[in-house]
Amino acid sequence: MSIDVATVCNLDTQDCRLRMTQVIDMVIDVPRAIKKKDSPIPVPTPVSELRCDKSKSYYNERNCFPLDEPTEVAWKLSDFFGRPISGACSVALQNGQICSKVPENWELSYDYANDIELAHLEDNCINLPNRLPNSDNHFDLTLSTYNADQVLEIPTPPVYVQRSLTGHGQEHGGVRTVFRNPSLTKSVRLVYFETIPWFMRFFIHTLDVSGTKDTTISLSRKELIQNIHYTPALDRSRPAQFEVEIIIPSGVTAVLSYQFDKSLLFLEEYPPDANFGFYIAPAVLTTIEDGHDRPCTIRTTSLLLSLPTPDFSMPYNVIILTCTVMALTFGSIYNILVKRIVTVAEAEAVMKNTQSYKFIQKAKNFKVALKNLGKKAKEE
């Protein structure tokens, strides 16, 4: 999912507004999603429902070689999301236009109530009203085919991009982004935009771009970079941003790299799982092609940066160690100051003069006397 916010101004009325564009790209494993709907809790498939290749020589009730998924399938959009569509976005500038691009062997149908008026357009597109007339009404989309193996061919993107972290240790690091122009006939012009958090001390003088073609032709930075726009970061206030306009000739692979330092954070700025790392936002790549009103926008994968992390358990270790040493020291000194070392004979002599010892002796004598009286009574 991506959210782009841009300021759009009307020069005649001097009125400016914010325009937000939300794009969601989703890839769904259809068989797995349908199984999850039928059985939210994973359970073993019953033997009667297993699809086994019975032509195998080792096939029996215990050995099953699974077959491929059936090619004849039919499913609805509500099977994946748990409910049908209840209406278009009420704040969207355009109507709720739904377009479906499917191969010829796929049959597309719409399931909706009779009181819903749909405007059918070209290229399998319809306009859905912002709010359906009745809360019980719904709109659903059904796809079915006899051969699910026939799908649309994936178009070749204007450029391939790959972004990764470089370096090692907890002091320095770097970012390396590789662009590849798959076209062999035309160049591609693009704008590369990146937002760098303030704790990544980005050095603009380390920004370098180089290109190669067929491992023989090398292109310099001046031949690739057209413009650079850079906004430095402010500690704990705003991130750094830079935009680079690059022209990549046909069949050329360009590499953009820069270096940065890793900063130490305050104690309260670390997340609960500080050793996991910090997510770095994806970079945005926008291609600019002549004759195309709408540019192509590509986002790289996010990065996971590991910052210098202190040992948060050290204060507790120091407290425990200090308390242990103090307890051992206090116990030893207390015994030396309070207790006196004497022999066993002296200890017994001192103990005989105590009130507790005399009381115990009297109790023992009384017990012996009672026992003697009992014996005399039995003899008589």
PDB file of N, CA and C in Angstrom, residues 104-170:
ATOM      1  N   GLU A 104      -9.096 -14.108 -22.106  1.00  0.00           N
ATOM      2  CA  GLU A 104     -10.331 -14.410 -22.829  1.00  0.00           C
ATOM      3  C   GLU A 104     -11.017 -15.660 -22.298  1.00  0.00           C
ATOM      4  N   ASN A 105     -10.252 -16.593 -21.750  1.00  0.00           N
ATOM      5  CA  ASN A 105     -10.856 -17.839 -21.273  1.00  0.00           C
ATOM      6  C   ASN A 105     -11.482 -17.701 -19.882  1.00  0.00           C
ATOM      7  N   TRP A 106     -11.410 -16.511 -19.297  1.00  0.00           N
ATOM      8  CA  TRP A 106     -12.033 -16.270 -17.992  1.00  0.00           C
ATOM      9  C   TRP A 106     -13.374 -15.571 -18.207  1.00  0.00           C
ATOM     10  N   GLU A 107     -14.389 -16.019 -17.503  1.00  0.00           N
ATOM     11  CA  GLU A 107     -15.725 -15.430 -17.592  1.00  0.00           C
ATOM     12  C   GLU A 107     -15.949 -14.527 -16.389  1.00  0.00           C
ATOM     13  N   LEU A 108     -16.304 -13.290 -16.658  1.00  0.00           N
ATOM     14  CA  LEU A 108     -16.502 -12.283 -15.616  1.00  0.00           C
ATOM     15  C   LEU A 108     -17.981 -11.948 -15.508  1.00  0.00           C
ATOM     16  N   SER A 109     -18.496 -11.927 -14.293  1.00  0.00           N
ATOM     17  CA  SER A 109     -19.900 -11.577 -14.065  1.00  0.00           C
ATOM     18  C   SER A 109     -20.012 -10.775 -12.784  1.00  0.00           C
ATOM     19  N   TYR A 110     -21.076  -9.968 -12.700  1.00  0.00           N
ATOM     20  CA  TYR A 110     -21.320  -9.117 -11.542  1.00  0.00           C
ATOM     21  C   TYR A 110     -22.581  -9.590 -10.831  1.00  0.00           C
ATOM     22  N   ASP A 111     -22.508  -9.623  -9.530  1.00  0.00           N
ATOM     23  CA  ASP A 111     -23.641 -10.039  -8.702  1.00  0.00           C
ATOM     24  C   ASP A 111     -24.089  -8.833  -7.884  1.00  0.00           C
ATOM     25  N   TYR A 112     -25.284  -8.324  -8.169  1.00  0.00           N
ATOM     26  CA  TYR A 112     -25.784  -7.155  -7.453  1.00  0.00           C
ATOM     27  C   TYR A 112     -27.307  -7.169  -7.479  1.00  0.00           C
ATOM     28  N   ALA A 113     -27.895  -6.348  -6.607  1.00  0.00           N
ATOM     29  CA  ALA A 113     -29.353  -6.281  -6.506  1.00  0.00           C
ATOM     30  C   ALA A 113     -29.935  -5.528  -7.697  1.00  0.00           C
ATOM     31  N   ASN A 114     -31.235  -5.723  -7.904  1.00  0.00           N
ATOM     32  CA  ASN A 114     -31.882  -5.107  -9.066  1.00  0.00           C
ATOM     33  C   ASN A 114     -32.002  -3.595  -8.949  1.00  0.00           C
ATOM     34  N   ASP A 115     -32.060  -3.070  -7.705  1.00  0.00           N
ATOM     35  CA  ASP A 115     -32.253  -1.633  -7.550  1.00  0.00           C
ATOM     36  C   ASP A 115     -30.943  -0.857  -7.606  1.00  0.00           C
ATOM     37  N   ILE A 116     -29.849  -1.517  -7.925  1.00  0.00           N
ATOM     38  CA  ILE A 116     -28.568  -0.831  -8.079  1.00  0.00           C
ATOM     39  C   ILE A 116     -28.364  -0.516  -9.553  1.00  0.00           C
ATOM     40  N   GLU A 117     -28.115   0.740  -9.851  1.00  0.00           N
ATOM     41  CA  GLU A 117     -27.895   1.160 -11.227  1.00  0.00           C
ATOM     42  C   GLU A 117     -26.395   1.267 -11.479  1.00  0.00           C
ATOM     43  N   LEU A 118     -25.919   0.468 -12.395  1.00  0.00           N
ATOM     44  CA  LEU A 118     -24.504   0.460 -12.749  1.00  0.00           C
ATOM     45  C   LEU A 118     -24.336   1.033 -14.144  1.00  0.00           C
ATOM     46  N   ALA A 119     -23.316   1.863 -14.298  1.00  0.00           N
ATOM     47  CA  ALA A 119     -22.989   2.432 -15.604  1.00  0.00           C
ATOM     48  C   ALA A 119     -21.884   1.589 -16.222  1.00  0.00           C
ATOM     49  N   HIS A 120     -22.227   0.800 -17.233  1.00  0.00           N
ATOM     50  CA  HIS A 120     -21.251  -0.074 -17.879  1.00  0.00           C
ATOM     51  C   HIS A 120     -20.435   0.740 -18.880  1.00  0.00           C
ATOM     52  N   LEU A 121     -19.133   0.636 -18.761  1.00  0.00           N
ATOM     53  CA  LEU A 121     -18.216   1.350 -19.633  1.00  0.00           C
ATOM     54  C   LEU A 121     -17.460   0.347 -20.493  1.00  0.00           C
ATOM     55  N   GLU A 122     -16.480   0.850 -21.216  1.00  0.00           N
ATOM     56  CA  GLU A 122     -15.671  -0.024 -22.062  1.00  0.00           C
ATOM     57  C   GLU A 122     -14.582  -0.697 -21.232  1.00  0.00           C
ATOM     58  N   ASP A 123     -13.973  -1.714 -21.826  1.00  0.00           N
ATOM     59  CA  ASP A 123     -12.845  -2.436 -21.224  1.00  0.00           C
ATOM     60  C   ASP A 123     -13.211  -3.050 -19.878  1.00  0.00           C
ATOM     61  N   ASN A 124     -14.396  -3.646 -19.804  1.00  0.00           N
ATOM     62  CA  ASN A 124     -14.838  -4.325 -18.576  1.00  0.00           C
ATOM     63  C   ASN A 124     -14.813  -3.394 -17.372  1.00  0.00           C
ATOM     64  N   CYS A 125     -15.276  -2.180 -17.543  1.00  0.00           N
ATOM     65  CA  CYS A 125     -15.313  -1.206 -16.453  1.00  0.00           C
ATOM     66  C   CYS A 125     -16.762  -0.827 -16.161  1.00  0.00           C
ATOM     67  N   ILE A 126     -17.046  -0.590 -14.897  1.00  0.00           N
ATOM     68  CA  ILE A 126     -18.357  -0.134 -14.467  1.00  0.00           C
ATOM     69  C   ILE A 126     -18.164   0.973 -13.441  1.00  0.00           C
ATOM     70  N   ASN A 127     -19.201   1.783 -13.270  1.00  0.00           N
ATOM     71  CA  ASN A 127     -19.213   2.834 -12.255  1.00  0.00           C
ATOM     72  C   ASN A 127     -20.146   2.412 -11.134  1.00  0.00           C
ATOM     73  N   LEU A 128     -19.615   2.291  -9.951  1.00  0.00           N
ATOM     74  CA  LEU A 128     -20.395   1.894  -8.788  1.00  0.00           C
ATOM     75  C   LEU A 128     -20.785   3.139  -8.014  1.00  0.00           C
ATOM     76  N   PRO A 129     -22.032   3.291  -7.585  1.00  0.00           N
ATOM     77  CA  PRO A 129     -22.424   4.483  -6.812  1.00  0.00           C
ATOM     78  C   PRO A 129     -21.702   4.529  -5.476  1.00  0.00           C
ATOM     79  N   ASN A 130     -21.580   5.766  -4.943  1.00  0.00           N
ATOM     80  CA  ASN A 130     -20.869   5.938  -3.677  1.00  0.00           C
ATOM     81  C   ASN A 130     -21.545   5.184  -2.545  1.00  0.00           C
ATOM     82  N   ARG A 131     -22.868   5.253  -2.492  1.00  0.00           N
ATOM     83  CA  ARG A 131     -23.610   4.546  -1.449  1.00  0.00           C
ATOM     84  C   ARG A 131     -24.710   3.722  -2.106  1.00  0.00           C
ATOM     85  N   LEU A 132     -24.790   2.477  -1.711  1.00  0.00           N
ATOM     86  CA  LEU A 132     -25.840   1.629  -2.258  1.00  0.00           C
ATOM     87  C   LEU A 132     -27.188   2.019  -1.656  1.00  0.00           C
ATOM     88  N   PRO A 133     -28.283   1.883  -2.393  1.00  0.00           N
ATOM     89  CA  PRO A 133     -29.591   2.353  -1.910  1.00  0.00           C
ATOM     90  C   PRO A 133     -30.022   1.716  -0.606  1.00  0.00           C
ATOM     91  N   ASN A 134     -29.677   0.490  -0.383  1.00  0.00           N
ATOM     92  CA  ASN A 134     -30.143  -0.232   0.799  1.00  0.00           C
ATOM     93  C   ASN A 134     -28.946  -0.903   1.458  1.00  0.00           C
ATOM     94  N   SER A 135     -28.959  -0.921   2.782  1.00  0.00           N
ATOM     95  CA  SER A 135     -27.839  -1.536   3.490  1.00  0.00           C
ATOM     96  C   SER A 135     -27.748  -3.030   3.221  1.00  0.00           C
ATOM     97  N   ASP A 136     -28.890  -3.652   2.834  1.00  0.00           N
ATOM     98  CA  ASP A 136     -28.872  -5.079   2.537  1.00  0.00           C
ATOM     99  C   ASP A 136     -28.320  -5.371   1.153  1.00  0.00           C
ATOM    100  N   ASN A 137     -28.241  -4.349   0.312  1.00  0.00           N
ATOM    101  CA  ASN A 137     -27.728  -4.557  -1.029  1.00  0.00           C
ATOM    102  C   ASN A 137     -26.220  -4.770  -0.992  1.00  0.00           C
ATOM    103  N   HIS A 138     -25.747  -5.393  -2.014  1.00  0.00           N
ATOM    104  CA  HIS A 138     -24.320  -5.670  -2.090  1.00  0.00           C
ATOM    105  C   HIS A 138     -23.925  -5.759  -3.552  1.00  0.00           C
ATOM    106  N   PHE A 139     -22.634  -5.693  -3.740  1.00  0.00           N
ATOM    107  CA  PHE A 139     -22.069  -5.846  -5.077  1.00  0.00           C
ATOM    108  C   PHE A 139     -20.901  -6.811  -4.978  1.00  0.00           C
ATOM    109  N   ASP A 140     -20.908  -7.796  -5.851  1.00  0.00           N
ATOM    110  CA  ASP A 140     -19.845  -8.798  -5.827  1.00  0.00           C
ATOM    111  C   ASP A 140     -19.402  -9.093  -7.250  1.00  0.00           C
ATOM    112  N   LEU A 141     -18.208  -9.619  -7.362  1.00  0.00           N
ATOM    113  CA  LEU A 141     -17.609  -9.923  -8.659  1.00  0.00           C
ATOM    114  C   LEU A 141     -17.253 -11.400  -8.672  1.00  0.00           C
ATOM    115  N   THR A 142     -17.635 -12.082  -9.753  1.00  0.00           N
ATOM    116  CA  THR A 142     -17.408 -13.520  -9.872  1.00  0.00           C
ATOM    117  C   THR A 142     -16.542 -13.798 -11.089  1.00  0.00           C
ATOM    118  N   LEU A 143     -15.536 -14.652 -10.906  1.00  0.00           N
ATOM    119  CA  LEU A 143     -14.653 -15.080 -11.984  1.00  0.00           C
ATOM    120  C   LEU A 143     -14.676 -16.598 -12.054  1.00  0.00           C
ATOM    121  N   SER A 144     -14.753 -17.115 -13.259  1.00  0.00           N
ATOM    122  CA  SER A 144     -14.744 -18.563 -13.465  1.00  0.00           C
ATOM    123  C   SER A 144     -14.025 -18.871 -14.768  1.00  0.00           C
ATOM    124  N   THR A 145     -13.425 -20.047 -14.830  1.00  0.00           N
ATOM    125  CA  THR A 145     -12.700 -20.469 -16.021  1.00  0.00           C
ATOM    126  C   THR A 145     -12.591 -21.982 -16.031  1.00  0.00           C
ATOM    127  N   TYR A 146     -12.369 -22.519 -17.202  1.00  0.00           N
ATOM    128  CA  TYR A 146     -12.146 -23.952 -17.349  1.00  0.00           C
ATOM    129  C   TYR A 146     -10.660 -24.293 -17.389  1.00  0.00           C
ATOM    130  N   ASN A 147      -9.809 -23.273 -17.520  1.00  0.00           N
ATOM    131  CA  ASN A 147      -8.362 -23.495 -17.552  1.00  0.00           C
ATOM    132  C   ASN A 147      -7.685 -22.339 -16.835  1.00  0.00           C
ATOM    133  N   ALA A 148      -7.396 -22.529 -15.556  1.00  0.00           N
ATOM    134  CA  ALA A 148      -6.787 -21.462 -14.762  1.00  0.00           C
ATOM    135  C   ALA A 148      -5.311 -21.278 -15.054  1.00  0.00           C
ATOM    136  N   ASP A 149      -4.720 -22.171 -15.854  1.00  0.00           N
ATOM    137  CA  ASP A 149      -3.296 -22.027 -16.172  1.00  0.00           C
ATOM    138  C   ASP A 149      -3.043 -20.915 -17.181  1.00  0.00           C
ATOM    139  N   GLN A 150      -4.057 -20.541 -17.940  1.00  0.00           N
ATOM    140  CA  GLN A 150      -3.901 -19.466 -18.918  1.00  0.00           C
ATOM    141  C   GLN A 150      -4.147 -18.123 -18.232  1.00  0.00           C
ATOM    142  N   VAL A 151      -3.101 -17.345 -18.088  1.00  0.00           N
ATOM    143  CA  VAL A 151      -3.177 -16.048 -17.416  1.00  0.00           C
ATOM    144  C   VAL A 151      -2.569 -14.987 -18.319  1.00  0.00           C
ATOM    145  N   LEU A 152      -2.722 -13.744 -17.912  1.00  0.00           N
ATOM    146  CA  LEU A 152      -2.173 -12.636 -18.688  1.00  0.00           C
ATOM    147  C   LEU A 152      -0.654 -12.606 -18.582  1.00  0.00           C
ATOM    148  N   GLU A 153      -0.039 -12.201 -19.637  1.00  0.00           N
ATOM    149  CA  GLU A 153       1.419 -12.078 -19.650  1.00  0.00           C
ATOM    150  C   GLU A 153       1.835 -10.831 -18.865  1.00  0.00           C
ATOM    151  N   ILE A 154       2.849 -10.991 -18.040  1.00  0.00           N
ATOM    152  CA  ILE A 154       3.318  -9.875 -17.218  1.00  0.00           C
ATOM    153  C   ILE A 154       4.092  -8.899 -18.101  1.00  0.00           C
ATOM    154  N   PRO A 155       3.680  -7.631 -18.150  1.00  0.00           N
ATOM    155  CA  PRO A 155       4.416  -6.666 -18.984  1.00  0.00           C
ATOM    156  C   PRO A 155       5.784  -6.352 -18.393  1.00  0.00           C
ATOM    157  N   THR A 156       6.702  -6.038 -19.249  1.00  0.00           N
ATOM    158  CA  THR A 156       8.058  -5.699 -18.803  1.00  0.00           C
ATOM    159  C   THR A 156       8.064  -4.298 -18.208  1.00  0.00           C
ATOM    160  N   PRO A 157       8.546  -4.126 -16.986  1.00  0.00           N
ATOM    161  CA  PRO A 157       8.576  -2.786 -16.380  1.00  0.00           C
ATOM    162  C   PRO A 157       9.603  -1.904 -17.077  1.00  0.00           C
ATOM    163  N   PRO A 158       9.458  -0.589 -16.979  1.00  0.00           N
ATOM    164  CA  PRO A 158      10.429   0.305 -17.631  1.00  0.00           C
ATOM    165  C   PRO A 158      11.817   0.223 -17.019  1.00  0.00           C
ATOM    166  N   VAL A 159      11.903  -0.166 -15.743  1.00  0.00           N
ATOM    167  CA  VAL A 159      13.206  -0.252 -15.079  1.00  0.00           C
ATOM    168  C   VAL A 159      13.081  -1.221 -13.909  1.00  0.00           C
ATOM    169  N   TYR A 160      14.171  -1.924 -13.644  1.00  0.00           N
ATOM    170  CA  TYR A 160      14.266  -2.784 -12.468  1.00  0.00           C
ATOM    171  C   TYR A 160      15.120  -2.078 -11.420  1.00  0.00           C
ATOM    172  N   VAL A 161      14.739  -2.211 -10.152  1.00  0.00           N
ATOM    173  CA  VAL A 161      15.462  -1.530  -9.082  1.00  0.00           C
ATOM    174  C   VAL A 161      15.616  -2.485  -7.909  1.00  0.00           C
ATOM    175  N   GLN A 162      16.770  -2.413  -7.263  1.00  0.00           N
ATOM    176  CA  GLN A 162      17.070  -3.233  -6.090  1.00  0.00           C
ATOM    177  C   GLN A 162      17.876  -2.393  -5.102  1.00  0.00           C
ATOM    178  N   ARG A 163      17.435  -2.361  -3.852  1.00  0.00           N
ATOM    179  CA  ARG A 163      18.043  -1.511  -2.820  1.00  0.00           C
ATOM    180  C   ARG A 163      18.445  -2.367  -1.629  1.00  0.00           C
ATOM    181  N   SER A 164      19.651  -2.115  -1.099  1.00  0.00           N
ATOM    182  CA  SER A 164      20.154  -2.918   0.012  1.00  0.00           C
ATOM    183  C   SER A 164      21.124  -2.085   0.835  1.00  0.00           C
ATOM    184  N   LEU A 165      21.376  -2.558   2.065  1.00  0.00           N
ATOM    185  CA  LEU A 165      22.345  -1.934   2.966  1.00  0.00           C
ATOM    186  C   LEU A 165      23.717  -2.539   2.746  1.00  0.00           C
ATOM    187  N   THR A 166      24.749  -1.733   2.950  1.00  0.00           N
ATOM    188  CA  THR A 166      26.129  -2.188   2.839  1.00  0.00           C
ATOM    189  C   THR A 166      26.883  -1.828   4.117  1.00  0.00           C
ATOM    190  N   GLY A 167      28.083  -2.354   4.236  1.00  0.00           N
ATOM    191  CA  GLY A 167      28.908  -2.062   5.402  1.00  0.00           C
ATOM    192  C   GLY A 167      28.670  -3.057   6.520  1.00  0.00           C
ATOM    193  N   HIS A 168      29.461  -2.912   7.572  1.00  0.00           N
ATOM    194  CA  HIS A 168      29.340  -3.788   8.733  1.00  0.00           C
ATOM    195  C   HIS A 168      29.715  -2.982   9.969  1.00  0.00           C
ATOM    196  N   GLY A 169      29.380  -3.527  11.128  1.00  0.00           N
ATOM    197  CA  GLY A 169      29.660  -2.821  12.371  1.00  0.00           C
ATOM    198  C   GLY A 169      28.512  -1.910  12.762  1.00  0.00           C
ATOM    199  N   GLN A 170      28.684  -1.247  13.900  1.00  0.00           N
ATOM    200  CA  GLN A 170      27.647  -0.381  14.454  1.00  0.00           C
ATOM    201  C   GLN A 170      28.036   1.088  14.432  1.00  0.00           C
TER     202      GLN A 170
END
